[in-house]
Amino acid sequence: KVVANLGRIDDLTADKLDPLINGLNRVVGRAENTSSDVIAESARSYGDVFALHELWKDLGFDRALSRGLRSGKRKLDVEALIRAMVFNRLCDPASKLGCLRWLETVAMPAMPETVTHQHLLRSMDALMDHGERVELELAKQIRPLVDQDLTVVFYDLTTVRIHGGAKVDDDIRAFGMNKETGGIARQFVLGVVQTADGLPLMHNVHPGNVAETKTLQGMLQTVLQRFPIQRVVLVADRGLLSLDNIRDLTEMADRDGRTLEFILAVPARRYTDLVETFQELAFDEVGLAESKFAGHRLIVAHDRLRAEEQSAHRRKRIAEVETMAEKSVAKLEAQDAGQTARGRRASDRGAYSRFTRAVAEAELTRFLKPDLRAERFSWSLDEDAIVRAELFDGTLALITNAPDLTPAETVARYKSLADIERGFRVLKSDIEIAPVHHRLPDRIRAHAMICFLALILYRVMRMRLKAKGQSASPRTALDLLARIQRHTTHIGTKTFTGTSRSQPEQLNLFEALNIPKPA
């Protein structure tokens, strides 16, 4: 049976056959003729930026930035550009030019078609033009995640290195002691406040040479203003304690019907004021004791094994320096007796110089003293100073005004401060906040805010993964999700897009993060 006569085979062309083929395809519900060239674009990573975008919306950061940056004159989509820079810190941290290159490799949801370096910089400027309003709007989004009855607030500072030697007005780049290198570096100081659950609440940026104690009161006033919680227990490290701080914190307590309490570590330089107090302490079976200092509760934790290790290590260093000094004395005495040795001739002045340098390098100046008045090289060992030092070995001294916290609870709260240090490590490793190459103060502040937003997303991811029993870190989770790719193919005049199939482990991550999987 002849169904259709298509004509002579040598006279058939695609133009004549395509309408017939397309008509038959439509009858059976298939796509139209695919005889056109198939052009496939390079696949782009999608799963990681999709997950971060869903998390961003879930936290309401898109609405917060839109409200804070509202302007009828601005044509830039600043929220999208800031979001791109935040996601870049989490996925593949790079400079702003590097961020542009990264955007070419990912299928970022809801992004403008064209993004330039100037667009990114102008978005950072807009962020700082409305910085206070943006931070208030972000605080509104974070408030529902904060316990309204009791909030333990952890506060600490770190230093962030900066490149460049130029000077500008109101420069926040200053030379100070860098916490990473232990030396002097050009830097700014970043303060971070977080809850006991590890949720970052706010941040502040200070000049690189600021005194840490001066940042505490202003930070607390901001926390109380932005987060209307009834009770705050501040936990901070040694560098933030001073008698002035304690007085200011006490004056701020009970303000507006709130309770402001603190747990602060006593710095080692203040231990000399506690010798008599420590001598009278009676530790319980778990090594805890309580007394009074500066009108507040003094909680002391003692670790016997740690104390023995520290004391033994100190005695060992002292013995090593004394052995070196005794060799110098032996050489000088042999020389005085007419016994010559190969090498440079020894002198008392040279022996004093080597001894003083060795004592300083070993940090033993409190215990070993050169006798500079003696005619010949000699030194003395201060046994009383060693005994006083051993009194504080293996101890942690905390001062608090919280009346209902037991000594064990107080120590546990303080030890949780280590989590904020882990947050600083995330900022400096995974998010790569440093080194900073910006020059203008507001650009530096904008960079710090972008990195802080990235830290919030990182910590929320960590909290959700941990709550669902997932062992993967946020970094590992993003690497796994990045394997989900967005594909774009052009066939003739039509364009087809699709997403690679998600694997079971990736679907489990979407479920743990409480976000939908990509369509």
XYZ file of C-alpha atoms in Angstrom:
519
model
C 0.000 0.000 0.000
C 1.430 3.397 -0.963
C 1.050 5.762 2.033
C 2.572 8.869 0.441
C 4.508 9.806 -2.646
C 7.460 12.029 -1.741
C 8.715 12.501 -5.300
C 12.046 11.626 -6.817
C 14.717 10.870 -4.267
C 17.328 12.877 -6.114
C 15.026 15.893 -5.996
C 14.324 15.794 -2.231
C 15.825 18.541 -0.027
C 15.638 19.417 3.655
C 13.377 22.374 2.854
C 10.823 20.022 1.306
C 11.010 17.263 3.901
C 11.252 19.330 7.162
C 7.586 20.462 7.110
C 6.436 16.866 6.697
C 8.787 15.568 9.410
C 7.740 18.314 11.827
C 4.077 17.601 11.158
C 4.545 13.911 11.944
C 6.518 14.787 15.095
C 3.697 17.027 16.287
C 1.195 14.232 15.820
C 3.123 11.896 18.155
C 4.080 14.706 20.612
C 7.779 14.841 19.825
C 10.128 17.779 19.433
C 10.493 19.329 16.016
C 13.101 18.324 13.489
C 16.622 18.202 14.940
C 18.474 18.271 11.662
C 19.950 21.678 12.542
C 23.438 21.855 14.030
C 23.527 21.130 17.756
C 25.647 23.715 19.593
C 26.336 22.934 23.263
C 27.717 25.634 25.536
C 30.225 24.846 28.266
C 28.535 23.354 31.314
C 28.353 25.643 34.338
C 28.381 24.734 38.029
C 24.892 25.139 39.427
C 24.182 23.085 42.521
C 26.358 25.111 44.928
C 25.117 28.574 43.891
C 21.526 27.271 43.727
C 21.771 25.987 47.314
C 23.299 29.250 48.538
C 20.625 31.257 46.691
C 17.824 29.245 48.317
C 19.461 29.682 51.715
C 19.893 33.412 51.048
C 16.161 33.732 50.312
C 15.199 31.507 53.232
C 17.066 33.799 55.637
C 15.434 36.840 54.041
C 18.724 38.462 53.106
C 17.388 39.318 49.639
C 14.527 41.322 51.176
C 16.805 42.871 53.815
C 19.285 44.162 51.236
C 16.527 45.362 48.929
C 14.946 47.348 51.777
C 18.261 48.700 53.001
C 19.519 49.659 49.547
C 16.229 51.013 48.218
C 16.806 53.783 45.670
C 14.743 54.863 42.677
C 17.718 56.441 40.911
C 20.034 53.448 40.877
C 19.926 51.222 37.789
C 22.258 48.566 39.178
C 20.812 45.455 40.816
C 23.004 45.943 43.892
C 21.416 43.053 45.817
C 22.312 40.597 43.045
C 25.876 41.913 42.758
C 26.473 41.799 46.525
C 24.995 38.295 46.583
C 27.378 37.236 43.801
C 30.391 38.509 45.762
C 29.181 36.759 48.946
C 28.713 33.444 47.114
C 32.125 33.845 45.498
C 33.760 34.014 48.960
C 32.185 30.650 49.814
C 32.666 28.829 46.505
C 35.908 30.138 45.017
C 37.203 33.197 46.915
C 38.983 35.648 44.657
C 39.479 39.335 43.981
C 36.703 41.338 42.352
C 38.270 40.680 38.943
C 38.516 37.010 39.906
C 34.826 37.120 40.865
C 34.001 38.198 37.303
C 35.921 35.215 35.907
C 34.149 32.926 38.365
C 30.713 34.223 37.303
C 31.489 32.968 33.796
C 31.774 29.407 35.142
C 28.590 29.243 37.256
C 24.879 29.479 36.495
C 24.077 32.110 39.124
C 20.310 32.485 39.634
C 18.737 35.915 39.103
C 21.832 37.713 37.841
C 22.057 40.663 35.427
C 23.150 39.745 31.910
C 26.219 41.979 32.045
C 28.463 42.438 35.071
C 31.640 44.522 35.005
C 34.354 45.300 37.519
C 32.945 48.813 37.934
C 29.515 47.340 38.679
C 30.978 45.370 41.581
C 32.869 48.356 42.989
C 29.824 50.634 42.693
C 27.757 48.013 44.497
C 30.272 47.993 47.344
C 30.043 51.793 47.513
C 26.231 51.606 47.600
C 26.448 49.025 50.386
C 28.470 51.428 52.530
C 26.347 54.456 51.599
C 23.488 52.658 53.348
C 25.592 50.515 55.690
C 23.758 51.340 58.926
C 20.325 50.726 57.397
C 21.469 47.484 55.766
C 22.862 46.182 59.068
C 19.592 47.031 60.855
C 17.583 45.187 58.190
C 19.885 42.166 58.410
C 19.511 42.183 62.196
C 15.729 41.977 61.766
C 16.164 38.802 59.736
C 18.507 37.261 62.311
C 16.343 38.088 65.352
C 13.963 35.107 64.971
C 16.992 32.793 65.240
C 18.066 34.279 68.594
C 16.802 33.032 71.954
C 14.790 35.888 73.462
C 15.069 34.702 77.081
C 18.784 34.030 77.472
C 21.482 34.923 75.005
C 25.103 34.084 75.640
C 27.040 36.475 73.442
C 30.625 35.687 72.486
C 32.874 38.526 71.392
C 36.407 38.472 70.077
C 38.675 40.315 67.669
C 41.152 39.308 65.036
C 43.539 41.154 62.744
C 43.290 41.207 58.942
C 46.383 41.938 56.876
C 46.262 44.587 54.142
C 48.514 45.110 51.126
C 49.578 48.524 49.888
C 51.509 51.454 51.285
C 49.411 54.421 50.116
C 47.751 56.704 52.653
C 44.216 58.120 52.407
C 41.998 60.291 54.592
C 40.435 58.550 57.612
C 42.561 55.493 56.835
C 41.735 52.430 58.929
C 44.865 50.650 57.718
C 47.346 50.988 60.554
C 50.390 49.140 61.805
C 49.768 46.889 64.787
C 50.593 43.521 66.298
C 49.278 40.878 63.899
C 47.748 37.803 65.554
C 48.740 35.485 62.695
C 52.396 36.361 62.311
C 53.084 37.703 65.816
C 54.874 40.658 64.224
C 54.009 44.176 63.150
C 51.837 44.421 60.030
C 49.574 46.881 58.280
C 46.077 45.716 59.075
C 42.594 46.446 60.338
C 40.886 44.843 63.340
C 37.680 42.865 62.891
C 35.358 42.216 65.818
C 32.697 39.504 65.632
C 29.752 38.811 67.941
C 28.062 35.416 67.882
C 25.607 33.370 69.911
C 26.345 30.225 71.869
C 24.985 28.231 68.917
C 27.650 29.724 66.657
C 25.362 32.143 64.789
C 27.186 35.415 63.943
C 25.108 38.418 65.016
C 27.161 41.432 63.981
C 30.650 42.639 63.181
C 32.621 45.848 63.465
C 35.766 47.189 61.818
C 38.426 49.145 63.716
C 41.804 50.665 62.801
C 44.693 48.239 62.940
C 46.246 49.817 66.043
C 43.078 50.057 68.191
C 43.247 48.969 71.824
C 41.026 45.922 72.194
C 39.585 47.086 75.508
C 38.154 50.211 73.863
C 35.946 48.213 71.474
C 33.914 46.361 74.099
C 31.436 48.961 75.320
C 30.455 50.238 71.862
C 29.894 46.677 70.671
C 27.583 45.927 73.610
C 25.530 49.060 73.047
C 24.986 48.033 69.424
C 23.987 44.484 70.373
C 21.423 45.743 72.891
C 20.066 48.204 70.348
C 19.655 45.708 67.505
C 18.605 42.635 69.462
C 15.886 43.302 72.070
C 16.781 40.420 74.336
C 16.169 40.440 78.061
C 19.375 38.899 79.309
C 22.834 39.014 77.789
C 25.811 37.070 79.119
C 28.920 38.409 77.421
C 31.859 36.025 77.058
C 35.170 37.551 75.970
C 38.877 36.741 76.051
C 41.751 38.111 78.142
C 42.665 41.049 75.934
C 39.273 42.675 76.501
C 39.400 42.896 80.291
C 40.285 46.068 82.186
C 39.038 47.619 85.396
C 37.457 50.385 83.310
C 35.631 47.767 81.263
C 34.276 46.117 84.385
C 33.025 49.452 85.695
C 31.382 50.352 82.369
C 29.749 46.937 82.073
C 28.421 47.220 85.612
C 26.932 50.651 84.880
C 25.220 49.279 81.769
C 23.629 46.429 83.728
C 19.900 46.553 84.522
C 19.403 49.309 81.946
C 15.871 49.413 80.446
C 14.861 46.487 82.591
C 17.452 44.184 80.995
C 20.188 42.162 82.606
C 23.726 42.474 81.287
C 26.223 39.997 82.665
C 29.714 38.988 81.633
C 32.325 36.247 81.796
C 35.811 37.587 81.134
C 39.173 35.878 81.409
C 41.682 37.562 83.700
C 44.802 38.446 81.662
C 48.107 36.971 82.786
C 49.483 40.446 83.587
C 46.889 40.735 86.369
C 47.875 37.423 87.980
C 50.432 39.209 90.153
C 47.470 40.847 91.926
C 46.054 37.397 92.687
C 48.989 35.697 94.432
C 47.460 35.849 97.915
C 44.022 34.898 96.568
C 45.412 31.849 94.755
C 47.354 30.746 97.837
C 44.102 30.597 99.812
C 42.014 28.792 97.168
C 40.565 25.388 98.023
C 39.857 23.401 94.846
C 37.125 20.772 94.770
C 37.506 17.278 93.339
C 37.143 18.507 89.730
C 39.630 21.364 90.194
C 37.244 24.331 90.610
C 37.343 27.100 93.213
C 35.638 30.437 93.746
C 36.717 33.715 95.349
C 36.368 37.477 94.817
C 38.275 39.916 92.603
C 37.507 43.589 91.827
C 34.140 43.215 93.573
C 32.990 40.323 91.368
C 33.026 36.536 91.414
C 36.386 34.959 90.585
C 36.128 31.429 89.184
C 39.367 29.452 88.946
C 39.769 26.112 87.165
C 42.903 24.049 87.828
C 44.186 21.198 85.668
C 46.784 19.253 87.684
C 48.305 17.401 84.711
C 48.529 20.590 82.680
C 50.177 22.344 85.625
C 52.791 19.608 85.961
C 53.590 19.822 82.229
C 53.975 23.606 82.315
C 56.142 23.543 85.434
C 58.380 20.799 84.043
C 58.731 22.638 80.731
C 59.748 25.851 82.512
C 62.296 24.036 84.687
C 63.724 22.391 81.571
C 64.201 25.712 79.775
C 65.853 27.217 82.844
C 68.228 24.244 83.081
C 69.156 24.573 79.387
C 70.035 28.271 79.757
C 72.002 27.616 82.957
C 73.941 24.812 81.252
C 74.913 27.212 78.466
C 75.984 29.805 81.065
C 78.050 27.269 83.014
C 79.916 26.372 79.814
C 80.777 30.056 79.378
C 82.046 30.203 82.983
C 84.160 27.065 82.487
C 85.690 28.510 79.333
C 86.498 31.801 81.056
C 88.077 30.041 84.051
C 90.170 27.792 81.795
C 91.302 30.830 79.878
C 92.290 32.599 83.108
C 94.294 29.489 84.065
C 96.305 29.814 80.867
C 94.582 27.051 78.930
C 94.048 28.221 75.361
C 91.256 26.936 73.146
C 90.688 27.180 69.412
C 88.458 29.980 68.203
C 87.750 33.506 69.375
C 88.934 34.482 72.838
C 86.118 34.501 75.404
C 85.215 37.606 77.434
C 82.868 38.381 80.314
C 81.126 40.987 78.172
C 80.449 38.431 75.438
C 79.182 35.906 78.007
C 76.755 38.496 79.425
C 75.495 39.295 75.914
C 74.871 35.658 74.972
C 73.245 34.927 78.337
C 70.895 37.942 78.183
C 69.841 37.068 74.621
C 69.204 33.411 75.511
C 67.121 34.377 78.575
C 65.002 36.792 76.525
C 64.405 34.265 73.730
C 63.344 31.643 76.286
C 61.052 34.207 78.007
C 62.735 33.636 81.359
C 63.635 37.203 82.322
C 61.537 36.929 85.498
C 63.599 34.009 86.762
C 67.185 34.400 85.520
C 68.988 37.679 86.258
C 72.551 38.548 85.140
C 74.639 40.113 87.924
C 75.868 43.183 86.074
C 77.657 44.610 89.139
C 79.940 41.613 89.568
C 83.489 41.799 88.231
C 83.128 38.445 86.492
C 80.241 36.914 84.562
C 77.609 35.552 86.964
C 73.850 35.302 87.326
C 71.153 34.489 89.866
C 68.038 32.329 89.870
C 64.905 33.753 91.533
C 63.326 30.688 93.152
C 60.510 32.758 94.670
C 59.477 33.938 91.199
C 59.424 30.323 90.005
C 57.205 29.307 92.914
C 54.807 32.184 92.147
C 54.690 31.206 88.481
C 54.009 27.573 89.356
C 51.114 28.752 91.496
C 49.290 29.782 88.287
C 50.322 26.844 86.090
C 47.381 24.909 84.679
C 44.873 27.486 85.872
C 42.167 29.499 84.148
C 40.890 32.561 86.034
C 37.515 34.034 85.077
C 35.668 37.032 86.462
C 31.873 37.200 86.245
C 28.886 38.986 87.713
C 26.386 36.250 86.737
C 24.888 35.210 90.095
C 23.209 31.948 89.053
C 25.937 30.305 86.984
C 27.838 27.584 88.811
C 31.652 27.517 88.509
C 31.379 24.547 86.134
C 28.823 26.354 83.939
C 30.959 29.485 83.918
C 34.031 27.581 82.736
C 31.984 25.692 80.131
C 30.600 28.977 78.775
C 34.076 30.443 78.483
C 35.532 27.382 76.766
C 32.782 27.667 74.160
C 34.521 30.889 73.115
C 36.868 28.665 71.114
C 34.089 28.370 68.532
C 34.465 32.019 67.565
C 38.160 31.336 66.962
C 37.090 28.595 64.570
C 34.928 31.204 62.855
C 37.989 33.412 62.407
C 39.825 30.464 60.880
C 36.925 29.996 58.439
C 37.124 33.699 57.552
C 40.853 33.437 56.880
C 40.927 30.015 55.193
C 37.669 29.062 53.446
C 36.400 32.627 52.904
C 39.909 34.145 52.532
C 39.155 37.583 53.976
C 42.885 38.422 53.860
C 45.001 39.835 52.457
C 42.904 42.859 51.454
C 43.947 44.903 48.438
C 41.373 47.707 48.761
C 42.591 51.197 49.562
C 39.529 53.273 50.467
C 38.140 52.841 54.014
C 34.554 52.248 52.847
C 35.667 49.613 50.341
C 37.517 47.826 53.144
C 34.385 47.982 55.315
C 32.285 46.690 52.415
C 34.723 43.809 51.896
C 34.457 42.958 55.603
C 30.640 42.999 55.437
C 30.619 40.735 52.373
C 32.884 38.262 54.163
C 30.717 38.497 57.293
C 27.588 37.654 55.269
C 29.469 34.688 53.847
C 30.328 33.601 57.406
C 26.632 33.731 58.388
C 25.701 31.474 55.458
C 28.561 29.123 56.330
C 27.474 28.867 59.977
C 23.783 28.386 59.115
C 24.801 25.588 56.752
C 26.887 24.039 59.522
C 24.031 24.264 62.025
C 21.511 22.645 59.633
C 23.882 19.887 58.515
C 24.771 19.077 62.118
C 21.101 19.054 63.164
C 20.358 16.398 60.511
C 23.337 14.259 61.476
C 25.366 15.107 58.360
C 29.102 14.741 58.849
C 29.973 16.868 55.794
C 31.333 20.341 56.451
C 29.858 23.309 54.540
C 33.000 23.356 52.379
C 32.606 19.667 51.496
C 28.867 20.094 50.911
C 29.400 22.962 48.460
C 32.053 20.976 46.583
C 29.638 18.043 46.204
C 26.768 20.259 45.102
C 28.967 22.072 42.572
C 29.012 18.840 40.526
C 25.383 19.516 39.603
C 25.724 21.454 36.357
C 23.486 23.588 34.171
C 23.660 22.732 30.453
C 22.576 24.976 27.564
C 22.168 23.693 23.995
C 21.157 25.571 20.850
C 19.389 23.728 17.989
C 18.564 26.010 15.126
C 16.603 28.948 16.495
C 15.667 27.175 19.707
C 17.566 26.990 23.019
C 17.253 24.127 25.486
C 18.464 24.219 29.105
C 18.726 21.412 31.606
C 20.330 20.318 34.851
C 22.432 17.227 35.365
C 20.835 14.475 37.420
C 21.353 14.819 41.179
C 23.006 11.916 42.981
C 21.598 10.471 46.248
C 24.284 12.113 48.405
C 23.478 15.476 46.820
C 19.744 15.014 47.404
C 20.500 14.207 51.043
C 22.386 17.489 51.357
C 19.437 19.482 49.981
C 17.170 17.764 52.484
C 19.576 18.401 55.376
C 19.845 22.079 54.420
C 16.045 22.287 54.324
C 15.982 23.717 50.800
C 14.339 22.384 47.604
C 16.344 20.463 45.064
C 16.937 22.109 41.652
C 14.231 21.458 39.058
